[in-house]
Structure formats: structure tokens, C-alpha cells
Short mmCIF file of C-alpha atoms and ligand atoms in Angstrom, two decimals:
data_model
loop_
_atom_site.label_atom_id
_atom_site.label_comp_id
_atom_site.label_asym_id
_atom_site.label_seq_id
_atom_site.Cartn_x
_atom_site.Cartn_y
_atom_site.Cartn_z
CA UNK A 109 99.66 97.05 115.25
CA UNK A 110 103.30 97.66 113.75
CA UNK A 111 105.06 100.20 115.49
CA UNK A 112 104.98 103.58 113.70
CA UNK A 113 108.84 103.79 112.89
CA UNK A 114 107.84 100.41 110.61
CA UNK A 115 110.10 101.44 107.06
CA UNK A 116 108.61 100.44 103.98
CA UNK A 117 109.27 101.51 100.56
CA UNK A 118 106.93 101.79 97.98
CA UNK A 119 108.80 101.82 94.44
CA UNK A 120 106.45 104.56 91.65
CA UNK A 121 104.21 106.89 92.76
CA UNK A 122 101.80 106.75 90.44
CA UNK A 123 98.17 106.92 91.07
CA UNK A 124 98.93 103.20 92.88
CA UNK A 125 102.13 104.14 95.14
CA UNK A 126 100.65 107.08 96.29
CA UNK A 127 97.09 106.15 96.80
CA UNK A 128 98.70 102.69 98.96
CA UNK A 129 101.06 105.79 101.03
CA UNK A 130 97.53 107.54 101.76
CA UNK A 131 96.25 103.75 103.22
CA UNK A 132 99.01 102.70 104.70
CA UNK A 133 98.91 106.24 106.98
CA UNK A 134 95.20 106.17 107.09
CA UNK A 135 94.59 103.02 108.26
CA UNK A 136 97.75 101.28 109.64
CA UNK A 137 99.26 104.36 111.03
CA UNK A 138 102.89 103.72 108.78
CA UNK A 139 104.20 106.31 107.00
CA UNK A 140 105.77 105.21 103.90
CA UNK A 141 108.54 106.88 101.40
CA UNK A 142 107.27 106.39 97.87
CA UNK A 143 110.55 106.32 95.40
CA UNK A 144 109.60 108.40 91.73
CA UNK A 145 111.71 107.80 88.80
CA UNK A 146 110.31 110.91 87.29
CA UNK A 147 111.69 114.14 88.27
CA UNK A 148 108.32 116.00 89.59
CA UNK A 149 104.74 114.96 89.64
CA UNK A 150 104.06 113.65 86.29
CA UNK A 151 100.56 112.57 84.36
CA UNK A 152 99.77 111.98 80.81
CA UNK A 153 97.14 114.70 79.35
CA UNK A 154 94.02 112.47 79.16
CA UNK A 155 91.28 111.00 81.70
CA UNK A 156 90.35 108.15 83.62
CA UNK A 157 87.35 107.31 85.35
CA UNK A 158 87.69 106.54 88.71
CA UNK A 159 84.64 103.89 89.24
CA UNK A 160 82.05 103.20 92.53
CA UNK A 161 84.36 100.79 93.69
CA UNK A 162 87.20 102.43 93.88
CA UNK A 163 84.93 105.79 94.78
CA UNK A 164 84.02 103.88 98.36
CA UNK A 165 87.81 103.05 99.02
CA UNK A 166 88.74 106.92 98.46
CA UNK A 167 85.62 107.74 100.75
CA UNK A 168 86.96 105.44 103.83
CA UNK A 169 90.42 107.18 103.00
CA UNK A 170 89.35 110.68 103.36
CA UNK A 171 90.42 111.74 99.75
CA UNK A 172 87.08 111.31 97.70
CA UNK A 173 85.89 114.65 98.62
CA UNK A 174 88.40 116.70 96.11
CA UNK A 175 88.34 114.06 93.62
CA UNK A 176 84.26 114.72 93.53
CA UNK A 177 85.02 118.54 93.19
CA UNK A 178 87.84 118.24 90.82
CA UNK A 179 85.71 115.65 88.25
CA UNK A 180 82.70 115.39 85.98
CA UNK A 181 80.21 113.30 87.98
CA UNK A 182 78.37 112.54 84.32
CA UNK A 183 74.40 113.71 84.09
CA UNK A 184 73.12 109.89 83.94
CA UNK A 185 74.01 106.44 82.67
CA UNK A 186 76.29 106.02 79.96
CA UNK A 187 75.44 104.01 76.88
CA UNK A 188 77.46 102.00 74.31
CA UNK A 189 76.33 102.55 70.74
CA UNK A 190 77.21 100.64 67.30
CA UNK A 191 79.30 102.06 64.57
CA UNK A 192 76.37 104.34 63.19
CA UNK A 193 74.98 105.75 66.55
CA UNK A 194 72.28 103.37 67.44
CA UNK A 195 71.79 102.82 70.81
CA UNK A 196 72.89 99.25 72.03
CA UNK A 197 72.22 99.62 75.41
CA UNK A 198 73.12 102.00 78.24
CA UNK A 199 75.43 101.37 80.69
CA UNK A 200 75.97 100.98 84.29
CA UNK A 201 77.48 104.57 85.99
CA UNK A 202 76.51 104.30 89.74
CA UNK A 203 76.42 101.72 92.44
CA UNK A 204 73.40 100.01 93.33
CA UNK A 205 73.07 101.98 96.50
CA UNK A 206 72.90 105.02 94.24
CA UNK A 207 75.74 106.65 96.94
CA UNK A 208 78.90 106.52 94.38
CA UNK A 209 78.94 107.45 90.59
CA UNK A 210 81.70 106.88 88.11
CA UNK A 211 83.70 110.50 88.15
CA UNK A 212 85.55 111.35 85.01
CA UNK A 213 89.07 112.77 86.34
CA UNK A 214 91.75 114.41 84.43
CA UNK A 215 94.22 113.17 85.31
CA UNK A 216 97.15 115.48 86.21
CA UNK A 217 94.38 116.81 88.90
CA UNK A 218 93.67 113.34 90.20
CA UNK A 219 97.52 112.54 90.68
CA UNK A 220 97.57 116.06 91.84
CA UNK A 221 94.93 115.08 94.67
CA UNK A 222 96.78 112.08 95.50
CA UNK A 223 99.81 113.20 96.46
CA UNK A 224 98.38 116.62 98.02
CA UNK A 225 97.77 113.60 100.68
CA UNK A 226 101.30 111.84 101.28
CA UNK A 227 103.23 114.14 103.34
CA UNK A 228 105.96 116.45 100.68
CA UNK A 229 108.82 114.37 102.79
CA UNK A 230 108.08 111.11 102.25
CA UNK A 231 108.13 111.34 98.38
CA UNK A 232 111.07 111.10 96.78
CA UNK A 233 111.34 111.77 92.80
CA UNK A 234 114.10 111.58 90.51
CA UNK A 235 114.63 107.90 92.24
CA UNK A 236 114.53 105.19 89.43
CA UNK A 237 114.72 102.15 91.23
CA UNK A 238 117.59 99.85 89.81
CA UNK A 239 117.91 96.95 92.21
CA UNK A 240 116.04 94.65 95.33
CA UNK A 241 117.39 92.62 97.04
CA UNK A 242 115.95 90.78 100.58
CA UNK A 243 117.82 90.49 103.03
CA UNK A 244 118.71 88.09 106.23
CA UNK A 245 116.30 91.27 107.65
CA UNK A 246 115.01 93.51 105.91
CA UNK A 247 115.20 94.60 101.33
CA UNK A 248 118.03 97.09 100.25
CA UNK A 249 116.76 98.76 96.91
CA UNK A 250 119.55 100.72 94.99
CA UNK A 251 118.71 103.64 92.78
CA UNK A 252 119.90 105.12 89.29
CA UNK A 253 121.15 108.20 91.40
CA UNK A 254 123.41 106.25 93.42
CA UNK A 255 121.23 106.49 96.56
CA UNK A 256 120.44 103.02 98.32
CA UNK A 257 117.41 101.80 101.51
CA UNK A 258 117.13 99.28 103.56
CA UNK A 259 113.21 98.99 104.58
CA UNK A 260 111.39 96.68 106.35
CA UNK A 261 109.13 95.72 103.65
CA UNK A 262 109.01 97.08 99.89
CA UNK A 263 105.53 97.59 97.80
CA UNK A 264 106.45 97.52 94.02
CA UNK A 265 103.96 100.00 92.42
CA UNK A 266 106.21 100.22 89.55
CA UNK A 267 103.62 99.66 86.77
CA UNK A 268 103.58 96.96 84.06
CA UNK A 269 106.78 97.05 82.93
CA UNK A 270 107.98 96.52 86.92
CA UNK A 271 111.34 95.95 88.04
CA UNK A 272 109.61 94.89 91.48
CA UNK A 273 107.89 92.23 89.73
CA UNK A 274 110.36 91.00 87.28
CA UNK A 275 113.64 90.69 89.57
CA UNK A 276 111.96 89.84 93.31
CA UNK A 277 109.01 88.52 92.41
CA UNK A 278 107.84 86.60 88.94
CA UNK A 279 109.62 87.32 85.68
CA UNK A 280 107.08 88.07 83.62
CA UNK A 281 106.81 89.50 79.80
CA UNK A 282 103.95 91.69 78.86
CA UNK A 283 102.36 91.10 76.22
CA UNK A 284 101.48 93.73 73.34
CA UNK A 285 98.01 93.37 72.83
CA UNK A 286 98.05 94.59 69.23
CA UNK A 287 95.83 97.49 70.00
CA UNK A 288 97.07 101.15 70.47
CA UNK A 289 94.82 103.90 71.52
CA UNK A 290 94.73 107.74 70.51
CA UNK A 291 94.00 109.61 74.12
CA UNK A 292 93.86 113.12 75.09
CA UNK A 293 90.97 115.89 75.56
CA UNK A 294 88.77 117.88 73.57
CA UNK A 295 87.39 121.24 74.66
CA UNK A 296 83.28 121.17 75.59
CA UNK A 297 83.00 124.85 74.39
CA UNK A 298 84.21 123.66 70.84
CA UNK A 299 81.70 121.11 70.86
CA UNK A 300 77.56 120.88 70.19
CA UNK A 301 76.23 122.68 73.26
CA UNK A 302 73.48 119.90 73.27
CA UNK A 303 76.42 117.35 73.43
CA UNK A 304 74.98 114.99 76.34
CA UNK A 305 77.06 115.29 79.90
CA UNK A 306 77.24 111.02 79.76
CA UNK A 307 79.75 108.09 78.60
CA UNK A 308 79.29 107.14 75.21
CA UNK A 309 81.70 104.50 73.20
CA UNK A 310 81.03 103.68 69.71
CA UNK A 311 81.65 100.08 68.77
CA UNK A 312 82.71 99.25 65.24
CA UNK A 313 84.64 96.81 63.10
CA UNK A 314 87.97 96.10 64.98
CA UNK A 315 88.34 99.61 66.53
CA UNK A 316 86.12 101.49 69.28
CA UNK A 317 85.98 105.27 71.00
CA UNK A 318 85.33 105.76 74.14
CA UNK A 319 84.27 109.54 75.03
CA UNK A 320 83.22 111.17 78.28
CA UNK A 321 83.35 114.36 80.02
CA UNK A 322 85.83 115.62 82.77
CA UNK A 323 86.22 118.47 85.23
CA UNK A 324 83.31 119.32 87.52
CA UNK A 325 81.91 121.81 84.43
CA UNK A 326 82.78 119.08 81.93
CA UNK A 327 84.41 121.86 80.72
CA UNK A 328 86.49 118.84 78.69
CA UNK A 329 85.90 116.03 77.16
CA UNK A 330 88.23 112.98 76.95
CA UNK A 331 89.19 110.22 74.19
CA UNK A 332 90.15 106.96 73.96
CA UNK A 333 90.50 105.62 70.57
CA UNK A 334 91.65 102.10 70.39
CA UNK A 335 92.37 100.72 66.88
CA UNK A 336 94.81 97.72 65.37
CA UNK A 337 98.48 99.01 65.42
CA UNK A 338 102.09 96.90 65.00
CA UNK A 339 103.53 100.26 65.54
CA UNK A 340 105.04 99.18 69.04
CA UNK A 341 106.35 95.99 67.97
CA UNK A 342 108.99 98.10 65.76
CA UNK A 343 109.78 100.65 67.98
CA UNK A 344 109.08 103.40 70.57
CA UNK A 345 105.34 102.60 72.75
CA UNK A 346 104.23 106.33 73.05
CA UNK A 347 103.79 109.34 71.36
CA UNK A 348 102.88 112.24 69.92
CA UNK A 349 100.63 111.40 67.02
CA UNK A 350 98.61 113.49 64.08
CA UNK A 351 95.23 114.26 64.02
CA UNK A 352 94.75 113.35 60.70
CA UNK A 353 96.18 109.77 61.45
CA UNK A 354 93.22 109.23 64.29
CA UNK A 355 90.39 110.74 62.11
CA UNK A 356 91.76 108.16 59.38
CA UNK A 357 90.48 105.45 61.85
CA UNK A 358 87.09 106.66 61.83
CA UNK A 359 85.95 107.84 58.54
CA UNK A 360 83.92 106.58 55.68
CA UNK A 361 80.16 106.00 55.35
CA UNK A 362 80.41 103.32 57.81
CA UNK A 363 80.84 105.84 60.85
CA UNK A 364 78.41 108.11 63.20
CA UNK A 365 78.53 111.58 61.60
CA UNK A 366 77.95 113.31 65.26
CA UNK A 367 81.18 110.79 66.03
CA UNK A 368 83.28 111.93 62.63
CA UNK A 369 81.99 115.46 63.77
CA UNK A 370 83.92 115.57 67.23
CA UNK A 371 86.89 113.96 65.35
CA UNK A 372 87.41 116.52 63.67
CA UNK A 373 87.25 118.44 66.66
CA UNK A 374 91.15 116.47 68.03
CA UNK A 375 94.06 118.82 67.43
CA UNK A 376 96.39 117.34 69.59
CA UNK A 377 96.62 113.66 70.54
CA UNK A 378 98.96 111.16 71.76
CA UNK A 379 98.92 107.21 71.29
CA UNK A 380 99.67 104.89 73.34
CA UNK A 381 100.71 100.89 73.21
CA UNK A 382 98.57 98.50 75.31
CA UNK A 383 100.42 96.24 77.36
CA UNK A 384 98.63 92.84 79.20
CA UNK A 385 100.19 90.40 81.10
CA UNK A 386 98.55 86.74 82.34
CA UNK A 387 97.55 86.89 85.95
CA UNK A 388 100.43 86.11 88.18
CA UNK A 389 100.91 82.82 90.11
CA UNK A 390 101.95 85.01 92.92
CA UNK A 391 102.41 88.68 93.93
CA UNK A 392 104.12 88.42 97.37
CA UNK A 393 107.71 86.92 98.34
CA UNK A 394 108.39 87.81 101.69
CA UNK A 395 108.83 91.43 102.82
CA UNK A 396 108.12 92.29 99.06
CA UNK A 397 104.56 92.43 97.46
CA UNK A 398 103.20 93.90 94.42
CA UNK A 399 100.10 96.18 94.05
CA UNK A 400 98.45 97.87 90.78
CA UNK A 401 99.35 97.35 87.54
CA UNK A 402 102.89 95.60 88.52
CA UNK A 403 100.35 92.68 89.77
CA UNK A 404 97.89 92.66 87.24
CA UNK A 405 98.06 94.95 84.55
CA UNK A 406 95.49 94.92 82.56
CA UNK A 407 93.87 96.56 79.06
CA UNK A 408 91.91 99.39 79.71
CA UNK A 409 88.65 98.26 77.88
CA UNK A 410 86.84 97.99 81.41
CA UNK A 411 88.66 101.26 83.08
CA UNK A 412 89.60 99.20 85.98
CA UNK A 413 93.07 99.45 85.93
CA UNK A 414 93.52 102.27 88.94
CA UNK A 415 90.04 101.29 90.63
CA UNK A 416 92.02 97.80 90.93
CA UNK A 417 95.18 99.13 92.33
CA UNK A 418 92.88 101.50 95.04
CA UNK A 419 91.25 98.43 96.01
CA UNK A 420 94.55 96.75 96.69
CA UNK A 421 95.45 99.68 98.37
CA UNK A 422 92.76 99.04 101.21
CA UNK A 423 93.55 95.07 101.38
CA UNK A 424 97.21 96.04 101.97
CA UNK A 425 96.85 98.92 104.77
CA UNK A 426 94.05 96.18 106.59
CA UNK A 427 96.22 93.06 106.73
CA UNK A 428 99.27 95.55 107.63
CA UNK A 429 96.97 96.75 110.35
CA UNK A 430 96.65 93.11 111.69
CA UNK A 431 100.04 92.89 112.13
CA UNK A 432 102.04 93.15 115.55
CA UNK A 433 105.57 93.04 114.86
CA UNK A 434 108.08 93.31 111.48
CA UNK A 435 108.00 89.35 111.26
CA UNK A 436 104.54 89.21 110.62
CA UNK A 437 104.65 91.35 107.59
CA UNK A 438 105.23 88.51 105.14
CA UNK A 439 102.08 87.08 106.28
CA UNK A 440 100.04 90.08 106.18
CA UNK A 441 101.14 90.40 102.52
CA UNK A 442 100.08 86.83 101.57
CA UNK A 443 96.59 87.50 103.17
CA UNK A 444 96.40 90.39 101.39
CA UNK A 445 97.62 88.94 97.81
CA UNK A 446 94.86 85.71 98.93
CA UNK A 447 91.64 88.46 98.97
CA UNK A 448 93.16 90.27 95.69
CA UNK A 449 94.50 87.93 93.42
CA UNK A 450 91.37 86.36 91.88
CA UNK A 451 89.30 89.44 92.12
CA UNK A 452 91.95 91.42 90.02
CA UNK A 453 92.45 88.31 87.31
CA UNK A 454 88.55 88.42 86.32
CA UNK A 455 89.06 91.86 85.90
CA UNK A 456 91.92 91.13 83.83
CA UNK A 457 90.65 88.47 81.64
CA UNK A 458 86.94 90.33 81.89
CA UNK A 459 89.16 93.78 80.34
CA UNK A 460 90.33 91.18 77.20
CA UNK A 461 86.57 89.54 76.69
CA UNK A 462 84.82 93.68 76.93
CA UNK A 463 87.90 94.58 74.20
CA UNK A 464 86.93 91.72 72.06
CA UNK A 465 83.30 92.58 72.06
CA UNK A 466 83.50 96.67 71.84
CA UNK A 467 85.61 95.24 68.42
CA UNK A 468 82.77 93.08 67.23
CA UNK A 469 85.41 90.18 67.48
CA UNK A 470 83.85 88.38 69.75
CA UNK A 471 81.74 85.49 69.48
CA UNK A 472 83.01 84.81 65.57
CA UNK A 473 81.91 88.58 65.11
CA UNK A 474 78.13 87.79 65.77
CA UNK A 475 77.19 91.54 66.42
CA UNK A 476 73.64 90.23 67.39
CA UNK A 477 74.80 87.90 70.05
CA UNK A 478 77.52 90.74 71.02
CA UNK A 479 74.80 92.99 71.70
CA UNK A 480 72.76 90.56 73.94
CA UNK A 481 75.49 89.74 76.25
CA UNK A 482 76.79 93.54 76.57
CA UNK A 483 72.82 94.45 77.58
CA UNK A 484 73.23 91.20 80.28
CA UNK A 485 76.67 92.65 81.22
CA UNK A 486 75.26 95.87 82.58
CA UNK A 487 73.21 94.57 85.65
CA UNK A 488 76.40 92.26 86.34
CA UNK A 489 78.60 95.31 85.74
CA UNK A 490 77.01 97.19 88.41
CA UNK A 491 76.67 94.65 91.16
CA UNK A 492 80.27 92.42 90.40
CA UNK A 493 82.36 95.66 89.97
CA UNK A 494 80.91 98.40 91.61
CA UNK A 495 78.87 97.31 94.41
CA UNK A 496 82.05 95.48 95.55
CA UNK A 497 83.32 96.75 99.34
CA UNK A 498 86.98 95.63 99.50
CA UNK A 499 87.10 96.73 103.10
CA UNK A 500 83.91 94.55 103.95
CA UNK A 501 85.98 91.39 101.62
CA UNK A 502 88.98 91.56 104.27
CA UNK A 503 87.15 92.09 107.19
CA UNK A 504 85.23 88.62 106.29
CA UNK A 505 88.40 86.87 105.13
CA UNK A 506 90.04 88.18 108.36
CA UNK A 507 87.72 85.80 110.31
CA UNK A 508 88.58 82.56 108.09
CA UNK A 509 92.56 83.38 107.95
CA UNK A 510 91.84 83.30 112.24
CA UNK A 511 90.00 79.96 112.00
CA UNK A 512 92.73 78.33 110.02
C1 FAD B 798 94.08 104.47 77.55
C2 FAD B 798 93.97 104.06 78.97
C3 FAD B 798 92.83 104.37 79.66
C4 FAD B 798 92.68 103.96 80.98
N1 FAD B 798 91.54 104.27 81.63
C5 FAD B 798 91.36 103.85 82.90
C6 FAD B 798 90.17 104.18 83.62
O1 FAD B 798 89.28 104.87 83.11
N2 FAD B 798 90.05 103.71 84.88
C7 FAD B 798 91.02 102.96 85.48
O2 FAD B 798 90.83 102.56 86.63
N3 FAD B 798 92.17 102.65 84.83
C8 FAD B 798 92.36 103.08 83.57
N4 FAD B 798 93.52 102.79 82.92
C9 FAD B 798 94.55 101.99 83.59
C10 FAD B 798 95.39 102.83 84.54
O3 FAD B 798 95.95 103.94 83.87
C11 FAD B 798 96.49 102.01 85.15
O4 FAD B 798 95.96 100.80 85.62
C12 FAD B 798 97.11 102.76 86.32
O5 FAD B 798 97.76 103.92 85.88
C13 FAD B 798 98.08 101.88 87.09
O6 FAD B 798 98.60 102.60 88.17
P1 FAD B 798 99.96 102.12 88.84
O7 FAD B 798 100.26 103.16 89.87
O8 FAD B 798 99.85 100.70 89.23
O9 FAD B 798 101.01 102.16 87.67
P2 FAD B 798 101.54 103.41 86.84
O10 FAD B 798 100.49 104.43 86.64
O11 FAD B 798 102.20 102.85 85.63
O12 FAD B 798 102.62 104.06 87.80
C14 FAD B 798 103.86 103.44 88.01
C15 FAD B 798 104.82 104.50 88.51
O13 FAD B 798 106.05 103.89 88.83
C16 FAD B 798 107.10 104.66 88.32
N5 FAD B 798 108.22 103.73 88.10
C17 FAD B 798 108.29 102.73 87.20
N6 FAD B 798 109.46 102.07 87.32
C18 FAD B 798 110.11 102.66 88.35
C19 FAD B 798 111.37 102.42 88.96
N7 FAD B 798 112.17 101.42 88.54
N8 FAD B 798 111.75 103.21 89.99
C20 FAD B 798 110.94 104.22 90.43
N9 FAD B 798 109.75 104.49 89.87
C21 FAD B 798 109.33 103.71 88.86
C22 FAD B 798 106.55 105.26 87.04
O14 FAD B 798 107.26 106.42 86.66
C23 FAD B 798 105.11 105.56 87.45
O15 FAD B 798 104.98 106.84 88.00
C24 FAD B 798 93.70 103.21 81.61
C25 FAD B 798 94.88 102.92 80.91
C26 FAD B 798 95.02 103.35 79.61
C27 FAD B 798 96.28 103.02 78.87
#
């Protein structure tokens, strides 16, 4: 075990930094200083679901408790529907264990949550990280503010665009994956009071939205809207948008009127570019390694982008835990990046193949054959994604790394 005045750094404390500060406490008794480039706790108006996967992770970390109480645990199984309504199939919500159920979080209270774990002092906002460098022992990062650390190891949880990643690790360009969405949150008590408590996402020609509730009462309900945009490639990649511009997206005879109905519903919404990188050829050098969306970003057509990073989380605090001294930190971190890297790049390329289909672009826009594979996803869904124990994945790769 590394002795407990081990430093690292963990560079963003987003829903990834923070989450791998409550593991690396939890489970390999370091405390950690996350460095924030915002100035306070910061989250963007909308939801995310945080998955069974992920769920079991949170449990072993002592955290999943609020997160159930804080979230909309929905009333059943979720289904995907076609342009007009019509059922397509429904759609795996739970583990097959029935213990853990996707939980709709909004998520200012999740990130709330998350860092109502990590000890006040060891987060540090208004740091933008500006450089890393290693060092003959030990990485010096340098921030915007003129402050500057020397740790023993650094974690770049610095999101897709990450520093982390691009000057220590891999350069790497995202790519713009020519889709924006329209997020943000619609009020239940506006809405039909027979609206169900479930997932639904409505799949039509080259656009799809994704609705489902949040907050233990469901008392909202949140959007995704994801439709062809160039908008990024010209300028800003976030923003405040019009109503009117969103419900443009989803008119026309062509459209569910219950759908066109909560539509109309959006006052205030916000879009977003989606960014996708290839999965990386590495993720560790050294005392450095890369966790969440700095390793493998990837489009949110799965919602697997935090349930990833928690995973890594747990893979990172185990291997840490195996090690004895400071020197054997570089080798935890490749053990750890060996158990995640493959597991995250399905995800990754499985998020591309789910946006293509949701689109009816996929297989040369055969909506029939579409249909078939998304009702042989679900089953696959349930027992690839969610029945997957990252803790149990270690443990067993724990006893090969020993035989090698
Ligand atoms: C529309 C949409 C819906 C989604 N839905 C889901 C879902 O339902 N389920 C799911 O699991 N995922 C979902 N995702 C994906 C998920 O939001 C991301 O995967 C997740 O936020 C990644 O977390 P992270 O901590 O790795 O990165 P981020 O959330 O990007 O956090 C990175 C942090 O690092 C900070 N930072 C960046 N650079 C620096 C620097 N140089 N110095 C200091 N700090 C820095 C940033 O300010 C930020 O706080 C969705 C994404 C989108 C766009």
C-alpha cells in the first residue's frame, strides 16, 4: 500500500476527477487535490443517466445512496420508438440481477453529490491547468493563476479537449461529429399527467430525442435533441439557443404529435457540439495517466460517457492499492489502462454504431433491419454494459498481471 502522504494531482473535477478523488480515498487510502479551472462547482442545466454499471461502482464507494435519493429511478423499462410513436422495442433499464436501475440525475445535484464527498481542502477551483511536465521524480503542473505542484503522480480528468492528454500523453484532435444536440429540462407539472415515468427516444430521419425523467418525483423531465449542425465548425461549440430553432427540428406530418406536443413545451434550451475522438494507442506515460473523457471521449448516443469514467475510477484506486512504494505507480497505471482500454473503445465505437442507427443511417438506412438489431441489442445491452463488475474485472486481471 502507498503511504498516505502519496501526492497526486488530478487535473478537472468534473463528474470524473472527483468521482476518481472519492476512489482513490475509498479504496487506496490517498487523498488527492483535484485542480478546477472553473471558479466554483459548475454543471450544465440538463441530465444524465447514471447506468447499473456505474450504479455498482458508486455502491462499493459509499456514494450511491444520495445519488438514489436525489434521482428519478424511472417506473419500468424504457423503449425506443420510430418517428411517429410506434413502439420499436423497449429497452434495457436494470441489471440482470434486478439490484441496480438506470437513475436519471440532474446534474448540478449529481456533481453536487460528488464533491459533498472529496474533502472542501483538497479541491482547488479557479486552477486552469497550463503546463506538465515529468520529472527526474515526480510531474510539476503550472497553472493560469501563477500557482505551480510537484506530485507524485498526475490523473488528467481534463475532458475531451485535455491538456493532460494532448501535451504528456497522445496529441490527439477531436473530431466534430457533425451532430449538435438541444439539452436542458422541461417541467413534469407542465406536462400530460399520464406522461409515463420511463425513457423514451424517438428515432427519425437523421435526427433523434431522447427524453426521460429526473429528480426522485420526476418532478423534471430532461432532453436531448441531437440533429445535423455545421454550426461548430464556424464558430463558438455551446450555447444558448431558441426554442423555436429546436421545435423546427421536429415538426411536420412526419413527427409524433405527443412528441411535437412536449416540444412545444421547451422554453429554454442550450445546444451543444459533439466531440469524438479514435480510441487512444495509450493512456498512461509514467507517473501520468488519463481517466474519463480525456481517454476516451465518446458521443453520448449510449449515455456511457460518465458510467465509463466511474468505472475507470475503480480500476485506478485498485491497481493504486497494489502498489507499495512511489516507483511502482507507473506500473499500477499501465495495469490499470490494460483492464480499461478495450472496454472503453467498444463503448466508444458502440456510442458511433447506436448514433447511426437512432438516425436511421445505418445499414444504407434499412429501417427494417435497424429495428431488428436494436431489439437484439437490448439483451446484449443489459448483460455487456450493465451487468459488467469492474471491481470483479481487476481483481481477475490482478491474478494474470502476478503470473506474468
Ligand atoms: C448531451 C450529452 C448527454 C450525455 N449523457 C450522458 C449520460 O446519460 N450518461 C453518461 O454516462 N454520460 C453522458 N454524457 C457524457 C458525459 O457528460 C461525459 O462523458 C462526462 O461529463 C465526462 O466526465 P469527465 O469528468 O471525464 O469530463 P468533463 O465533464 O468534461 O470534466 C472535465 C473537467 O475538467 C476541467 N478542466 C478542463 N481543462 C482543465 C484544465 N486545463 N485545468 C483544470 N481544469 C480543467 C473542466 O472545467 C471540467 O470541469 C453525455 C454527454 C452529452 C454531451
Amino acid at each position: 500500500m502507498l503511504s498516505h502522504t502519496t501526492r497526486i494531482g488530478i487535473i478537472g473535477g468534473g463528474m470524473g476527477g472527483l468521482t476518481a478523488a472519492i476512489a482513490l480515498k475509498k479504496i487506496a487510502g490517498i487523498e488527492a487535490t483535484v485542480f478546477e479551472q472553473a471558479s466554483q462547482l459548475d454543471e450544465v442545466g440538463a441530465g444524465v443517466t447514471v447506468a447499473p454499471n456505474a450504479a455498482r461502482v458508486l455502491d462499493r464507494l459509499g456514494v450511491l445512496e444520495p445519488i438514489r435519493q436525489a434521482g428519478a429511478i424511472p417506473a419500468g423499462h424504457g423503449v425506443y420508438l420510430d418517428a411517429m410513436g410506434h413502439e420499436v422495442t423497449d429497452a434495457a433499464w436494470e441489471d440482470t440481477a434486478r439490484q441496480y436501475q438506470n437513475i436519471g440525475m440532474y446534474r448540478p445535484d449529481l456533481i453536487r453529490i460528488l464533491a459533498e464527498h472529496v474533502d472542501p481542502g483538497s479541491i482547488r477551483y479557479g486552477h486552469h491547468m497550463t503546463s506538465i511536465r515529468t520529472l527526474d521524480s515526480g510531474v510539476r503542473v503550472e497553472f493560469g493563476n501563477g500557482a505551480h505542484e510537484q506530485f507524485d503522480a498526475v490523473i488528467g480528468a481534463d475532458g475531451v479537449h485535455s491538456i493532460v492528454r494532448d501535451t504528456a500523453i497522445y496529441p490527439t484532435k477531436p473530431v466534430y461529429s457533425g451532430y449538435i444536440c438541444y439539452r436542458g429540462v422541461v417541467d413534469a407539472s407542465r406536462m400530460p399527467k399520464d406522461w409515463p415515468r420511463i425513457s423514451q427516444v424517438w428515432m427519425g430521419h437523421e435526427r433523434h430525442f431522447m427524453f426521460y425523467p429526473l429528480q426522485q418525483q420526476h418532478t423534471l423531465y430532461n432532453f436531448v435533441a441531437c440533429v445535423p449542425s455545421d454550426r461548430p465548425l464556424k464558430g463558438p461549440q455551446s450555447g444558448p439557443a431558441e426554442a423555436g430553432e429546436l421545435a423546427a427540428e421536429f415538426t411536420g406530418d412526419g413527427w409524433d404529435p405527443k412528441l411535437q406536443h412536449i416540444v412545444g413545451l421547451i422554453g429554454k434550451t442550450f445546444w451543444w457540439a459533439l466531440w469524438d475522438i479514435d480510441p487512444l494507442p495509450i493512456w498512461t506515460r509514467g507517473p501520468i495517466a488519463l481517466l474519463g473523457d480525456a481517454a476516451h471521449a465518446m458521443i453520448p448516443h449510449q449515455g456511457q460517457g460518465v458510467n465509463m469514467a466511474t468505472e475507470d475510477c475503480m480500476a485506478l484506486a485498485f491497481f493504486l492499492r497494489e502498489a507499495d512504494s512511489v516507483s511502482d505507480i507507473p506500473e499500477a497505471f499501465r495495469r490499470y489502462a490494460a483492464v480499461r482500454m478495450q472496454r472503453a473503445a467498444i463503448l466508444q465505437v458502440g456510442s458511433r454504431r447506436a448514433g447511426a442507427m437512432f438516425d436511421g443511417q445505418y445499414q444504407f438506412k434499412n429501417l427494417a433491419k435497424r429495428d431488428i438489431d436494436i431489439r437484439a441489442g437490448r439483451d446484449f445491452r443489459r448483460r455487456a454494459v450493465f451487468d459488467y463488475d469492474v471491481l470483479k474485472v481487476c481483481e481477475l486481471a490482478l491474478q494474470r498481471f502476478k503470473r506474468i
